[in-house]
Amino acid sequence: MANTSQRALRLLSLLTTHRYWSLSELAARLEVSERTVRRDIETLRALDYPVMTAHGPGGGYRLGAAHALPPLSFDDEQALAVAVALQTAPSTVFGLGEDAARALETLTRVMPARLRAAMESLRLTKLQNYWEFPAPPIGSETLKAAGSAVRHRQVLIVHMLRADGSRPAPGDDDFSPARRVEPHHLVTWAGRWYVVGYDLADAAWRVHRLDRLHLNPPTGLPVRPRELPGGDVAHFVMTSHDRGDITDTWQCTGSARMNLPAETVARWAPGGSVVEYLGPDHCRLTIGAWSWAGVAGILATFDTDLDQVTPPELRRACRRLVRRWQAVSADLGDG
């Protein structure tokens, strides 16, 4: 009976891939006879799974839409993907934060021990921000390696990568030797993944973009207990002037000096921007967008005095926007 149940779950997993499977394909994947596959399909139908049949050369079996949500079956990769998605789901959209947390708890409760350990390694901190600037996809193995190092408190040896994901070779101008980092938190913010850790070479806390790191095999070296400056990982990440970001390749990139503290601008600047500390009350923000008007618009959201605006294309875009808003103001009148 156990073999029959396990085989039925494997069959269910195949049928959920939104394609038609021929009887011979299913029999080959399950390593059973076609007669056994037909019997297992009837078993699923008896459990109210809507297994559809299509006749003809391109036909076969697939799972259709049910009237109610039946029990689901995930393989290891699917379960981990759902766990990560539930943790990174926007919590401000229609109040889904509580529902996502309950779904994650339900999923965790039924996971086998080996899978639960892997999922726990991916417990992360998600910071809220109004900006979402997608980064290159992070491989599941990279996520699991970073999450495991954080959970088990083990030193990471990393190499810095270029913005395109390539790794500089010795002799290249941008090559830097491997660094030893004590990872303390795995964070998502503004559509990007970050590792917060203590850099042993610099003896300083750093925020690194995960897609800009090449992770070497686990070291097994223990992380020393350390207190994060301020004790609040969200505040630390959002107010860090350098989060390992390098301005992405945008159609337009410009900068301006702002009459605001760097930690204030860093908190609200889009991911991928660069905030340079110029003093207690001033900083320089470098930002990219698909148009010069877009760069100017982002700068304007900070509602502060600007100077040292570069390049000339950005200054011209600012002047155009000023003329447009002056025209709007004239149409509206003083009232």
mmCIF file of C-alpha atoms in Angstrom, residues 33-228:
data_model
loop_
_atom_site.group_PDB
_atom_site.id
_atom_site.type_symbol
_atom_site.label_atom_id
_atom_site.label_comp_id
_atom_site.label_asym_id
_atom_site.label_seq_id
_atom_site.Cartn_x
_atom_site.Cartn_y
_atom_site.Cartn_z
ATOM 1 C CA SER A 33 3.018 -0.909 -16.571
ATOM 2 C CA GLU A 34 0.440 1.161 -18.451
ATOM 3 C CA ARG A 35 -2.292 -0.848 -16.745
ATOM 4 C CA THR A 36 -0.931 0.244 -13.343
ATOM 5 C CA VAL A 37 -0.893 3.876 -14.462
ATOM 6 C CA ARG A 38 -4.571 3.640 -15.491
ATOM 7 C CA ARG A 39 -5.399 2.194 -12.073
ATOM 8 C CA ASP A 40 -3.501 4.984 -10.289
ATOM 9 C CA ILE A 41 -5.306 7.606 -12.385
ATOM 10 C CA GLU A 42 -8.635 6.166 -11.290
ATOM 11 C CA THR A 43 -7.405 6.273 -7.693
ATOM 12 C CA LEU A 44 -6.692 9.991 -8.040
ATOM 13 C CA ARG A 45 -10.089 10.594 -9.604
ATOM 14 C CA ALA A 46 -11.749 8.778 -6.696
ATOM 15 C CA LEU A 47 -9.985 11.283 -4.418
ATOM 16 C CA ASP A 48 -11.581 14.153 -6.413
ATOM 17 C CA TYR A 49 -8.497 15.069 -8.410
ATOM 18 C CA PRO A 50 -9.775 16.223 -11.837
ATOM 19 C CA VAL A 51 -7.548 14.141 -14.137
ATOM 20 C CA MET A 52 -8.469 15.060 -17.712
ATOM 21 C CA THR A 53 -8.092 12.815 -20.752
ATOM 22 C CA ALA A 54 -7.490 14.118 -24.277
ATOM 23 C CA HIS A 55 -7.619 11.698 -27.211
ATOM 24 C CA GLY A 56 -5.571 11.911 -30.373
ATOM 25 C CA PRO A 57 -1.851 12.190 -31.311
ATOM 26 C CA GLY A 58 -1.228 15.152 -28.988
ATOM 27 C CA GLY A 59 -3.447 13.905 -26.204
ATOM 28 C CA GLY A 60 -2.896 12.166 -22.957
ATOM 29 C CA TYR A 61 -3.526 12.979 -19.297
ATOM 30 C CA ARG A 62 -3.231 16.186 -17.317
ATOM 31 C CA LEU A 63 -4.701 17.728 -14.175
ATOM 32 C CA GLY A 64 -7.603 20.099 -14.698
ATOM 33 C CA ALA A 65 -9.137 22.737 -12.460
ATOM 34 C CA ALA A 66 -10.949 21.488 -9.368
ATOM 35 C CA HIS A 67 -14.072 22.896 -7.720
ATOM 36 C CA ALA A 68 -12.235 22.962 -4.386
ATOM 37 C CA LEU A 69 -8.563 22.922 -3.443
ATOM 38 C CA PRO A 70 -7.497 19.269 -3.072
ATOM 39 C CA PRO A 71 -4.470 18.061 -1.100
ATOM 40 C CA LEU A 72 -1.262 19.013 -2.927
ATOM 41 C CA SER A 73 2.037 17.235 -3.418
ATOM 42 C CA PHE A 74 5.362 19.066 -3.836
ATOM 43 C CA ASP A 75 8.806 17.710 -4.594
ATOM 44 C CA ASP A 76 11.731 19.144 -2.597
ATOM 45 C CA GLU A 77 12.537 21.904 -5.081
ATOM 46 C CA GLN A 78 8.896 22.997 -5.337
ATOM 47 C CA ALA A 79 8.481 23.079 -1.559
ATOM 48 C CA LEU A 80 11.583 25.241 -1.107
ATOM 49 C CA ALA A 81 10.442 27.564 -3.886
ATOM 50 C CA VAL A 82 7.052 28.018 -2.204
ATOM 51 C CA ALA A 83 8.710 28.634 1.184
ATOM 52 C CA VAL A 84 10.957 31.363 -0.254
ATOM 53 C CA ALA A 85 8.070 32.920 -2.201
ATOM 54 C CA LEU A 86 5.895 33.067 0.916
ATOM 55 C CA GLN A 87 8.667 34.792 2.863
ATOM 56 C CA THR A 88 9.312 37.357 0.133
ATOM 57 C CA ALA A 89 5.668 38.013 -0.783
ATOM 58 C CA PRO A 90 4.777 41.718 -0.567
ATOM 59 C CA SER A 91 3.054 42.076 2.785
ATOM 60 C CA THR A 92 1.473 45.417 1.886
ATOM 61 C CA VAL A 93 -0.646 44.066 -0.973
ATOM 62 C CA PHE A 94 -4.232 43.485 0.168
ATOM 63 C CA GLY A 95 -3.018 42.574 3.662
ATOM 64 C CA LEU A 96 -1.522 39.246 2.573
ATOM 65 C CA GLY A 97 1.236 39.273 5.171
ATOM 66 C CA GLU A 98 -0.711 37.317 7.800
ATOM 67 C CA ASP A 99 -2.074 34.843 5.231
ATOM 68 C CA ALA A 100 1.418 34.214 3.832
ATOM 69 C CA ALA A 101 2.742 33.596 7.362
ATOM 70 C CA ARG A 102 -0.041 31.070 8.070
ATOM 71 C CA ALA A 103 0.586 29.299 4.761
ATOM 72 C CA LEU A 104 4.306 29.094 5.531
ATOM 73 C CA GLU A 105 3.567 27.653 8.973
ATOM 74 C CA THR A 106 1.262 25.027 7.442
ATOM 75 C CA LEU A 107 3.852 24.057 4.859
ATOM 76 C CA THR A 108 6.633 23.840 7.449
ATOM 77 C CA ARG A 109 4.543 21.634 9.731
ATOM 78 C CA VAL A 110 4.180 18.878 7.125
ATOM 79 C CA MET A 111 7.739 18.989 5.773
ATOM 80 C CA PRO A 112 10.089 16.071 6.389
ATOM 81 C CA ALA A 113 12.982 16.840 8.706
ATOM 82 C CA ARG A 114 15.606 17.099 5.950
ATOM 83 C CA LEU A 115 13.528 19.587 3.979
ATOM 84 C CA ARG A 116 12.549 21.561 7.066
ATOM 85 C CA ALA A 117 16.242 22.044 7.883
ATOM 86 C CA ALA A 118 16.911 23.367 4.384
ATOM 87 C CA MET A 119 13.925 25.692 4.589
ATOM 88 C CA GLU A 120 14.948 26.962 8.025
ATOM 89 C CA SER A 121 18.308 27.865 6.500
ATOM 90 C CA LEU A 122 16.421 30.261 4.263
ATOM 91 C CA ARG A 123 14.700 32.137 7.088
ATOM 92 C CA LEU A 124 15.315 35.700 6.000
ATOM 93 C CA THR A 125 14.510 39.289 6.814
ATOM 94 C CA LYS A 126 12.343 41.166 4.316
ATOM 95 C CA LEU A 127 12.476 44.944 4.493
ATOM 96 C CA GLN A 128 9.685 47.078 3.096
ATOM 97 C CA ASN A 129 10.462 49.748 0.537
ATOM 98 C CA TYR A 130 8.553 51.615 -2.123
ATOM 99 C CA TRP A 131 11.129 50.736 -4.771
ATOM 100 C CA GLU A 132 11.479 47.383 -6.522
ATOM 101 C CA PHE A 133 14.525 47.185 -8.806
ATOM 102 C CA PRO A 134 14.921 43.539 -9.905
ATOM 103 C CA ALA A 135 18.363 41.981 -9.708
ATOM 104 C CA PRO A 136 19.639 38.956 -11.646
ATOM 105 C CA PRO A 137 18.051 35.696 -10.459
ATOM 106 C CA ILE A 138 19.767 34.015 -7.510
ATOM 107 C CA GLY A 139 20.433 30.296 -7.912
ATOM 108 C CA SER A 140 18.761 28.041 -5.371
ATOM 109 C CA GLU A 141 22.117 26.539 -4.415
ATOM 110 C CA THR A 142 23.507 30.010 -3.682
ATOM 111 C CA LEU A 143 20.469 30.833 -1.560
ATOM 112 C CA LYS A 144 20.738 27.591 0.366
ATOM 113 C CA ALA A 145 24.490 28.038 0.898
ATOM 114 C CA ALA A 146 24.092 31.592 2.197
ATOM 115 C CA GLY A 147 21.091 30.678 4.340
ATOM 116 C CA SER A 148 22.863 27.649 5.778
ATOM 117 C CA ALA A 149 25.942 29.732 6.678
ATOM 118 C CA VAL A 150 23.724 32.247 8.488
ATOM 119 C CA ARG A 151 21.711 29.587 10.313
ATOM 120 C CA HIS A 152 24.706 27.486 11.335
ATOM 121 C CA ARG A 153 26.842 30.586 12.024
ATOM 122 C CA GLN A 154 29.754 29.602 9.831
ATOM 123 C CA VAL A 155 32.319 31.852 8.123
ATOM 124 C CA LEU A 156 31.886 32.407 4.377
ATOM 125 C CA ILE A 157 34.783 32.848 1.953
ATOM 126 C CA VAL A 158 33.599 35.026 -0.933
ATOM 127 C CA HIS A 159 34.912 36.581 -4.136
ATOM 128 C CA MET A 160 33.435 39.808 -5.475
ATOM 129 C CA LEU A 161 31.702 39.628 -8.858
ATOM 130 C CA ARG A 162 31.166 42.280 -11.495
ATOM 131 C CA ALA A 163 27.740 43.756 -12.214
ATOM 132 C CA ASP A 164 27.311 41.288 -15.100
ATOM 133 C CA GLY A 165 28.004 38.339 -12.798
ATOM 134 C CA SER A 166 31.484 37.580 -14.154
ATOM 135 C CA ARG A 167 34.387 36.982 -11.815
ATOM 136 C CA PRO A 168 37.528 39.151 -12.235
ATOM 137 C CA ALA A 169 40.728 37.201 -12.788
ATOM 138 C CA PRO A 170 44.057 37.904 -11.063
ATOM 139 C CA GLY A 171 45.692 40.785 -12.924
ATOM 140 C CA ASP A 172 42.397 42.513 -13.797
ATOM 141 C CA ASP A 173 42.048 46.068 -12.522
ATOM 142 C CA ASP A 174 38.949 45.183 -10.511
ATOM 143 C CA PHE A 175 40.275 41.917 -9.059
ATOM 144 C CA SER A 176 40.241 41.566 -5.295
ATOM 145 C CA PRO A 177 41.357 38.561 -3.248
ATOM 146 C CA ALA A 178 38.915 36.319 -1.418
ATOM 147 C CA ARG A 179 37.373 37.777 1.700
ATOM 148 C CA ARG A 180 36.290 36.050 4.893
ATOM 149 C CA VAL A 181 32.861 37.200 6.051
ATOM 150 C CA GLU A 182 30.948 36.249 9.182
ATOM 151 C CA PRO A 183 27.322 36.175 7.905
ATOM 152 C CA HIS A 184 24.647 37.211 10.395
ATOM 153 C CA HIS A 185 21.521 37.942 8.323
ATOM 154 C CA LEU A 186 20.020 37.154 4.919
ATOM 155 C CA VAL A 187 17.862 40.092 3.815
ATOM 156 C CA THR A 188 15.618 41.018 0.887
ATOM 157 C CA TRP A 189 15.013 44.673 0.079
ATOM 158 C CA ALA A 190 13.929 46.557 -3.056
ATOM 159 C CA GLY A 191 13.881 43.335 -5.076
ATOM 160 C CA ARG A 192 17.435 42.337 -4.114
ATOM 161 C CA TRP A 193 19.064 39.850 -1.737
ATOM 162 C CA TYR A 194 21.715 40.983 0.735
ATOM 163 C CA VAL A 195 24.054 39.285 3.191
ATOM 164 C CA VAL A 196 24.754 41.300 6.339
ATOM 165 C CA GLY A 197 28.010 40.241 7.918
ATOM 166 C CA TYR A 198 31.249 41.167 9.604
ATOM 167 C CA ASP A 199 34.195 41.469 7.212
ATOM 168 C CA LEU A 200 37.210 40.018 8.982
ATOM 169 C CA ALA A 201 39.734 41.754 6.675
ATOM 170 C CA ASP A 202 38.303 45.220 7.261
ATOM 171 C CA ALA A 203 37.161 44.502 10.824
ATOM 172 C CA ALA A 204 33.871 46.178 9.929
ATOM 173 C CA TRP A 205 30.225 45.338 9.316
ATOM 174 C CA ARG A 206 29.239 45.207 5.643
ATOM 175 C CA VAL A 207 26.121 44.734 3.511
ATOM 176 C CA HIS A 208 26.796 42.684 0.365
ATOM 177 C CA ARG A 209 24.471 42.041 -2.545
ATOM 178 C CA LEU A 210 24.197 38.283 -2.887
ATOM 179 C CA ASP A 211 24.214 38.403 -6.699
ATOM 180 C CA ARG A 212 27.618 40.143 -6.506
ATOM 181 C CA LEU A 213 29.201 37.361 -4.444
ATOM 182 C CA HIS A 214 30.759 34.068 -5.457
ATOM 183 C CA LEU A 215 30.434 31.741 -2.465
ATOM 184 C CA ASN A 216 33.214 29.240 -1.930
ATOM 185 C CA PRO A 217 32.511 25.818 -0.331
ATOM 186 C CA PRO A 218 31.555 25.872 3.372
ATOM 187 C CA THR A 219 34.439 26.431 5.750
ATOM 188 C CA GLY A 220 32.918 25.024 8.929
ATOM 189 C CA LEU A 221 34.660 27.828 10.839
ATOM 190 C CA PRO A 222 32.418 29.204 13.602
ATOM 191 C CA VAL A 223 31.246 32.809 13.639
ATOM 192 C CA ARG A 224 32.166 34.783 16.746
ATOM 193 C CA PRO A 225 29.252 36.311 18.671
ATOM 194 C CA ARG A 226 29.014 39.983 17.702
ATOM 195 C CA GLU A 227 26.448 42.716 18.245
ATOM 196 C CA LEU A 228 25.123 44.359 15.084
#
